[in-house]
Short mmCIF file of N, CA and C in Angstrom, two decimals:
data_model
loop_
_atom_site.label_atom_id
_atom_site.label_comp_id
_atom_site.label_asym_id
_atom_site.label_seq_id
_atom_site.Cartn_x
_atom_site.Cartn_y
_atom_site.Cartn_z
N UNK Z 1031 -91.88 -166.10 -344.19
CA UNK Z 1031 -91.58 -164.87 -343.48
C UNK Z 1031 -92.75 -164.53 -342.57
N UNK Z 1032 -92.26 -164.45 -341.73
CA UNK Z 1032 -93.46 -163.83 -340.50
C UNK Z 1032 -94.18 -162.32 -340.28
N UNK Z 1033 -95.29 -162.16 -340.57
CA UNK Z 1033 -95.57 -160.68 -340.77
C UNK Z 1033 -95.91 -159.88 -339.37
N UNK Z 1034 -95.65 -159.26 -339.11
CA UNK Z 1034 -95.53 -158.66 -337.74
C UNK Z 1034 -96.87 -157.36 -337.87
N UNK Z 1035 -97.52 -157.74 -336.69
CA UNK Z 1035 -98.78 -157.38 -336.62
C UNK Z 1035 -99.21 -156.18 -336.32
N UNK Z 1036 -100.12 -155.93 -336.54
CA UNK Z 1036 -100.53 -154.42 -336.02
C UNK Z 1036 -101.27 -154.20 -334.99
N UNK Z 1037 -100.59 -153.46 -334.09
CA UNK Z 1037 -101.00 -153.16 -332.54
C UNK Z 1037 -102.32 -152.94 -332.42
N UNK Z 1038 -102.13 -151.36 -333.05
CA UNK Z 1038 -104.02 -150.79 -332.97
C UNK Z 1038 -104.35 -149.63 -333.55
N UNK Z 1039 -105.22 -148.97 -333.57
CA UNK Z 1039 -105.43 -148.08 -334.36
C UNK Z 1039 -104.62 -147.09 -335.00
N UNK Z 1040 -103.90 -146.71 -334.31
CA UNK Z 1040 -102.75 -145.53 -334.33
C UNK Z 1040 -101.64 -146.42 -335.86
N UNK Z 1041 -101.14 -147.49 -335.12
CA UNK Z 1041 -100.09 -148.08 -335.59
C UNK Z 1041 -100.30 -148.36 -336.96
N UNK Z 1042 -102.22 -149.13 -337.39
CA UNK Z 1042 -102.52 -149.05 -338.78
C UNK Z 1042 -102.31 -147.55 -339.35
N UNK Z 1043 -102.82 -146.50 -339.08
CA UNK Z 1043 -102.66 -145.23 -339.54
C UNK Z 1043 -101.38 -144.83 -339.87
N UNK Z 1044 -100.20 -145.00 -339.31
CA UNK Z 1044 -98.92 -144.84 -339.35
C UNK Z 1044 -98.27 -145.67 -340.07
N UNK Z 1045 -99.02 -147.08 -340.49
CA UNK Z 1045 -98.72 -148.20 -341.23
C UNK Z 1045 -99.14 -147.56 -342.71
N UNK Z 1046 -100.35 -146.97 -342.82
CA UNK Z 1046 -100.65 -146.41 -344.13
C UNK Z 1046 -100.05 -145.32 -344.62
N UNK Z 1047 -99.84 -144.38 -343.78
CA UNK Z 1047 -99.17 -143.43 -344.28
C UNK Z 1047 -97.91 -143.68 -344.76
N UNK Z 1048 -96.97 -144.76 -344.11
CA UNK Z 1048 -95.93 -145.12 -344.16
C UNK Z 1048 -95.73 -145.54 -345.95
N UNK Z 1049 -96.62 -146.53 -345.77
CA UNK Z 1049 -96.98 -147.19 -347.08
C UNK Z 1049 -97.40 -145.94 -348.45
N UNK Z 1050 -97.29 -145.14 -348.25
CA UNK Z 1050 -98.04 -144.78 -348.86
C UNK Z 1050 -96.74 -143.55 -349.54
N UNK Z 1051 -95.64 -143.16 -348.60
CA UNK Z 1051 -94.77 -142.38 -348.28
C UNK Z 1051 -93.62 -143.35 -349.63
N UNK Z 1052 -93.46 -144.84 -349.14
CA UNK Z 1052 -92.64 -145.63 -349.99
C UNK Z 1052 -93.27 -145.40 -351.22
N UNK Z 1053 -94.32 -145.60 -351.50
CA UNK Z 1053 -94.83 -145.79 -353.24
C UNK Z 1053 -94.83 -144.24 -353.87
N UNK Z 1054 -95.17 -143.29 -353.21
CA UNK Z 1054 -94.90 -141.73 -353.58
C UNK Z 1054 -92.88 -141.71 -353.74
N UNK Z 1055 -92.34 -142.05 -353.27
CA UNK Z 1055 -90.88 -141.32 -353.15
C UNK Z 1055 -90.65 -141.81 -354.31
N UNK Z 1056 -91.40 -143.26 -355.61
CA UNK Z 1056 -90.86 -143.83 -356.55
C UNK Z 1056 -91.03 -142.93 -357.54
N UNK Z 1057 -91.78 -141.55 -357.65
CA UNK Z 1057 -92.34 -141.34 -358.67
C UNK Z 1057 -91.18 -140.33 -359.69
N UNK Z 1058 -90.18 -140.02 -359.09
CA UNK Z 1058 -89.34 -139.06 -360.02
C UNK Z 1058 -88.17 -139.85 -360.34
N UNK Z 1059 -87.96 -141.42 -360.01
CA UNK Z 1059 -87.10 -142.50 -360.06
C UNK Z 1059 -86.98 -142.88 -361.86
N UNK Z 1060 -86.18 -143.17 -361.86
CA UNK Z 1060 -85.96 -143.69 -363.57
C UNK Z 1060 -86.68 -145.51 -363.55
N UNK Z 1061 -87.98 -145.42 -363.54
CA UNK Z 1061 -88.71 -147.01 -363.84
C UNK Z 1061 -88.87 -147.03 -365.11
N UNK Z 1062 -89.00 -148.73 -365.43
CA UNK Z 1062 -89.23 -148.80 -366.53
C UNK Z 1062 -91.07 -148.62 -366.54
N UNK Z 1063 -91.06 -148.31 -367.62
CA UNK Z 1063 -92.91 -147.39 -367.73
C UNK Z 1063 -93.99 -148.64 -367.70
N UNK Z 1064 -93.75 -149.94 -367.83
CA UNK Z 1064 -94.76 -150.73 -367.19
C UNK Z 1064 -95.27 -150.63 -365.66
N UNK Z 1065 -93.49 -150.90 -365.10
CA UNK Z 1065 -93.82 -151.28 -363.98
C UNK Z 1065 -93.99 -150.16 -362.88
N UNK Z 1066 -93.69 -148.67 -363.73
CA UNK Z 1066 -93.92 -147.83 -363.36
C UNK Z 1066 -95.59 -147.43 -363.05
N UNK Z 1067 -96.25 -147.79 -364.26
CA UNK Z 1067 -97.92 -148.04 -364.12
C UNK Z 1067 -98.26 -148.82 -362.91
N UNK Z 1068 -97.61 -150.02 -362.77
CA UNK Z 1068 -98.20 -150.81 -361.68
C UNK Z 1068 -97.95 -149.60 -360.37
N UNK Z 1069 -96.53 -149.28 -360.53
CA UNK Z 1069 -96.39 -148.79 -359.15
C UNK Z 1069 -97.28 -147.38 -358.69
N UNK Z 1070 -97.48 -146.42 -360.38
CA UNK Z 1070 -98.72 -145.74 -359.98
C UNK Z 1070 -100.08 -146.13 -359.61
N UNK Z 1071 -100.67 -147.05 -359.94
CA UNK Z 1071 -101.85 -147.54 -359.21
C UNK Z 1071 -101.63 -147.99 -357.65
N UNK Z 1072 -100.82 -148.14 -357.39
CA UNK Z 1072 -100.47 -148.52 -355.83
C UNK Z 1072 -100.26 -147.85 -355.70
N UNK Z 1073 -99.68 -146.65 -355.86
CA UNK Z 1073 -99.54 -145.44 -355.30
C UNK Z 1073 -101.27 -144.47 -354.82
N UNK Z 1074 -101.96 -144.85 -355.93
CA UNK Z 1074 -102.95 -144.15 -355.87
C UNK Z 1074 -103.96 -144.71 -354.94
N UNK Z 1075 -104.10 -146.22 -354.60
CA UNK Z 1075 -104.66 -146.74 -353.97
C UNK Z 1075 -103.93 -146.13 -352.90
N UNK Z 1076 -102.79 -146.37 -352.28
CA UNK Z 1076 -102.72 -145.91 -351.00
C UNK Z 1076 -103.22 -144.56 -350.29
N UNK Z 1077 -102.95 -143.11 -351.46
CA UNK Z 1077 -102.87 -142.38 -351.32
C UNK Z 1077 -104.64 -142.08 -350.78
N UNK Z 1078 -105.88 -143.34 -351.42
CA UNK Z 1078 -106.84 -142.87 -350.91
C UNK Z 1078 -107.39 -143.26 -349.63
N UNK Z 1079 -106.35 -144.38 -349.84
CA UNK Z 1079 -106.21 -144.78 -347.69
C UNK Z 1079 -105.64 -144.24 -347.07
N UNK Z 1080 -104.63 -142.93 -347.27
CA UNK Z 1080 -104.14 -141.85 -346.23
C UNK Z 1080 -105.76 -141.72 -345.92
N UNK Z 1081 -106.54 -141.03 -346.90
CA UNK Z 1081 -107.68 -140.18 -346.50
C UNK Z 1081 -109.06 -140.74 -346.15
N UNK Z 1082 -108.83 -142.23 -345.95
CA UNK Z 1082 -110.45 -142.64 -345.68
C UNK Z 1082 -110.03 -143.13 -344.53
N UNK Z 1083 -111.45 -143.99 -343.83
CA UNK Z 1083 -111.02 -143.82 -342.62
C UNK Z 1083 -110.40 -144.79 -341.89
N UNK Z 1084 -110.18 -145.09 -340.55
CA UNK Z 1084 -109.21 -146.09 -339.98
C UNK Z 1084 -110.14 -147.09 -340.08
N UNK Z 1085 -110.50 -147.41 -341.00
CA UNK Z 1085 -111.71 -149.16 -341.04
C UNK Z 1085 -110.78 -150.27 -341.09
N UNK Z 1086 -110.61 -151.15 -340.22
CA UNK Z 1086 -109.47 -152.38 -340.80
C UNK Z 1086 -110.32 -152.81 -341.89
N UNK Z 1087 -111.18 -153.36 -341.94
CA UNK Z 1087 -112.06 -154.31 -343.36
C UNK Z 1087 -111.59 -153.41 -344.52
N UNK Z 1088 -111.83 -152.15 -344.63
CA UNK Z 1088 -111.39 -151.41 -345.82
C UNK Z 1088 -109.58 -151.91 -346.21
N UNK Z 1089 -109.23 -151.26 -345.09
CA UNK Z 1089 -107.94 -151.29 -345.49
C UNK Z 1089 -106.96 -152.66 -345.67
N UNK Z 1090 -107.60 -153.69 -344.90
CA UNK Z 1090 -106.87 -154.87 -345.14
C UNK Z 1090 -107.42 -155.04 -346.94
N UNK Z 1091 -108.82 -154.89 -347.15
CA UNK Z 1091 -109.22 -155.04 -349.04
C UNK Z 1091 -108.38 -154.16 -349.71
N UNK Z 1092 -108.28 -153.06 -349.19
CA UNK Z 1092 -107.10 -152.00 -350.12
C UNK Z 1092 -105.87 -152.69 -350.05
N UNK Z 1093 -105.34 -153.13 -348.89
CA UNK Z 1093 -103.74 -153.36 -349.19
C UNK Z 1093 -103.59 -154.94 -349.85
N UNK Z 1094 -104.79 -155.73 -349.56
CA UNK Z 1094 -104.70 -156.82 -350.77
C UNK Z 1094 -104.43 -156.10 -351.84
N UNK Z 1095 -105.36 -155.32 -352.52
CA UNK Z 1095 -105.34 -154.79 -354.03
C UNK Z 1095 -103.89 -154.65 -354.37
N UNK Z 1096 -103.44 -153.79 -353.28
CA UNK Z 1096 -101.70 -153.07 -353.54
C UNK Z 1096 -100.85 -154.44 -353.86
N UNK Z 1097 -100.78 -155.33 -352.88
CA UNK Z 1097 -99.64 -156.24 -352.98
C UNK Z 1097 -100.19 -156.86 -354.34
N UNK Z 1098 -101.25 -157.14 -355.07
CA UNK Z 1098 -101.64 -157.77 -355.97
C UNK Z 1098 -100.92 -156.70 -357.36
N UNK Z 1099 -101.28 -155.31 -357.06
CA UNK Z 1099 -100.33 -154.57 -357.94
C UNK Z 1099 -98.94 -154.50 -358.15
N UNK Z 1100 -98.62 -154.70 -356.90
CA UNK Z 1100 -97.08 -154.36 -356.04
C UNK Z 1100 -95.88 -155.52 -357.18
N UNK Z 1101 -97.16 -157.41 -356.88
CA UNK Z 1101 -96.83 -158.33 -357.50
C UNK Z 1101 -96.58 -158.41 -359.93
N UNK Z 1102 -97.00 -157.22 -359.97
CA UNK Z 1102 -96.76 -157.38 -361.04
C UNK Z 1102 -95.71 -156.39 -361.72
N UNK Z 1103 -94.88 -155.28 -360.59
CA UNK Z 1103 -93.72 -155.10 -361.02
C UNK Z 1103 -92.57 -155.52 -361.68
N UNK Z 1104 -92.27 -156.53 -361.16
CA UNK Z 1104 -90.99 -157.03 -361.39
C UNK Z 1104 -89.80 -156.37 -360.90
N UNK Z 1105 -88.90 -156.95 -361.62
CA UNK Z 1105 -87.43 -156.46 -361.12
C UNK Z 1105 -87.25 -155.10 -361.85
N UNK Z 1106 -86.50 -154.21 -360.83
CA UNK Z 1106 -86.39 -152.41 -361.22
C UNK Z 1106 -85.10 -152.15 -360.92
N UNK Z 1107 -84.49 -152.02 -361.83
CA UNK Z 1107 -82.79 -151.36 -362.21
C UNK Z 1107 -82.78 -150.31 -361.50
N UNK Z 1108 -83.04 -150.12 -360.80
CA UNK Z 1108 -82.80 -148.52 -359.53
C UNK Z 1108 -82.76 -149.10 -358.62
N UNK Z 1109 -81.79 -149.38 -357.49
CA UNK Z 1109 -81.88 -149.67 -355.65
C UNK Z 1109 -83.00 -148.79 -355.50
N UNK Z 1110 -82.34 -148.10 -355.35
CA UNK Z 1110 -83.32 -146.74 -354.33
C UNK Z 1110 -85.15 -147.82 -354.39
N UNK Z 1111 -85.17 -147.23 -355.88
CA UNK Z 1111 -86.84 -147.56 -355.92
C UNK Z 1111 -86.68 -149.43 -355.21
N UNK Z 1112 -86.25 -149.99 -355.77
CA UNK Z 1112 -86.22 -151.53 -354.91
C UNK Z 1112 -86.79 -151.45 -353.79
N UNK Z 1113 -85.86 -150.31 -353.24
CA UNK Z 1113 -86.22 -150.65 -351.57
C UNK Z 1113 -87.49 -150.00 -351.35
N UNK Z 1114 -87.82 -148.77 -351.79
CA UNK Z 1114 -88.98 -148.50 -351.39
C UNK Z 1114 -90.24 -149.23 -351.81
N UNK Z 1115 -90.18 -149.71 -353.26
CA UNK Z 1115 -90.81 -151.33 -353.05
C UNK Z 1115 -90.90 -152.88 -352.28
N UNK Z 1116 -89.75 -153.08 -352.00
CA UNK Z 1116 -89.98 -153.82 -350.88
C UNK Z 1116 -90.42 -153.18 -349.80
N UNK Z 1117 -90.23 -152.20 -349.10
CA UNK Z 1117 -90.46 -151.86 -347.87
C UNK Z 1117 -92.01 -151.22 -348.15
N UNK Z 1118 -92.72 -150.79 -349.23
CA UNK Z 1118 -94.31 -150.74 -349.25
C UNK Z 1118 -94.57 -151.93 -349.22
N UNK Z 1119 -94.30 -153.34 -349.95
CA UNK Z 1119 -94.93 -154.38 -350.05
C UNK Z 1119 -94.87 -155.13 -348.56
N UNK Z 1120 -93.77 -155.43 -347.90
CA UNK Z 1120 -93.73 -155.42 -346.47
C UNK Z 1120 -95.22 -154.65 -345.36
N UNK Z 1121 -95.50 -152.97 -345.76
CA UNK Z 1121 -96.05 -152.71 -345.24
C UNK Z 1121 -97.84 -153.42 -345.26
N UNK Z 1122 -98.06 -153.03 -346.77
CA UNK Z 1122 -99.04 -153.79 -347.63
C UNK Z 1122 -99.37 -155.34 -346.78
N UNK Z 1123 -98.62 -155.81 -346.53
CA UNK Z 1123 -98.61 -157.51 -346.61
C UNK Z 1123 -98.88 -157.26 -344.73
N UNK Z 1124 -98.25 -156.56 -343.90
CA UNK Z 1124 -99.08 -156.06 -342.68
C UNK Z 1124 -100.02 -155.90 -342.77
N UNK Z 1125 -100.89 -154.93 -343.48
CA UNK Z 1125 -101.88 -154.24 -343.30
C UNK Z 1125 -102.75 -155.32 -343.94
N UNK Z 1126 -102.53 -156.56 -344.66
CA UNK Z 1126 -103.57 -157.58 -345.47
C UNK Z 1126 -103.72 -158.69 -344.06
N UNK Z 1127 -103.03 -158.65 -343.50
CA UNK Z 1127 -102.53 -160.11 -342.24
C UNK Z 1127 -103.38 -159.41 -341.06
N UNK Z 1128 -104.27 -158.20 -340.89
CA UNK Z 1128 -104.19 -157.51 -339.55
C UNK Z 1128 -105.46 -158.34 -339.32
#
């Protein structure tokens, strides 16, 4: 799969927040409580890249961390949450490639 790149400053910022928007919407979802842990630590990692600053070096090391978390979910009996896991890990896997 081809990861589609990030323009420039703006676009990472909007890339994180984005990311960051998917792993928050999982949290009132019916997960199972492992993979629910994973998905809170990715949640929390992102949430401290809303607030630090637009560094690519930071943030490409943060969104490694995430997809490395992201990777030990597994499969989640809820669509809803699915997608907003795929579509953070998508973002994640941008923001590691920039």
């Amino acid at each position: 799969m081809m990861v589609e790149p990030i323009e420039n400053d703006d676009a990472r910022r909007r890339a994180v927040v984005e990311l960051h928007e998917h792993l928050a919407a999982t949290a009132e979802l019916p997960i199972e409580r492992t993979a629910n842990r994973w998905i809170g630590e990715a949640e929390a990692v992102a949430a401290d890249l809303v607030e630090a600053p637009n560094d690519a070096d930071l943030i490409r090391k943060r969104a490694t961390h995430i997809v490395s978390l992201l990777d030990e979910v597994g499969d989640i009996n809820d669509p809803v949450a699915n997608k907003h896991i795929v579509a953070a890990a998508r973002l994640a896997d941008r923001l590691c490639s920039e």
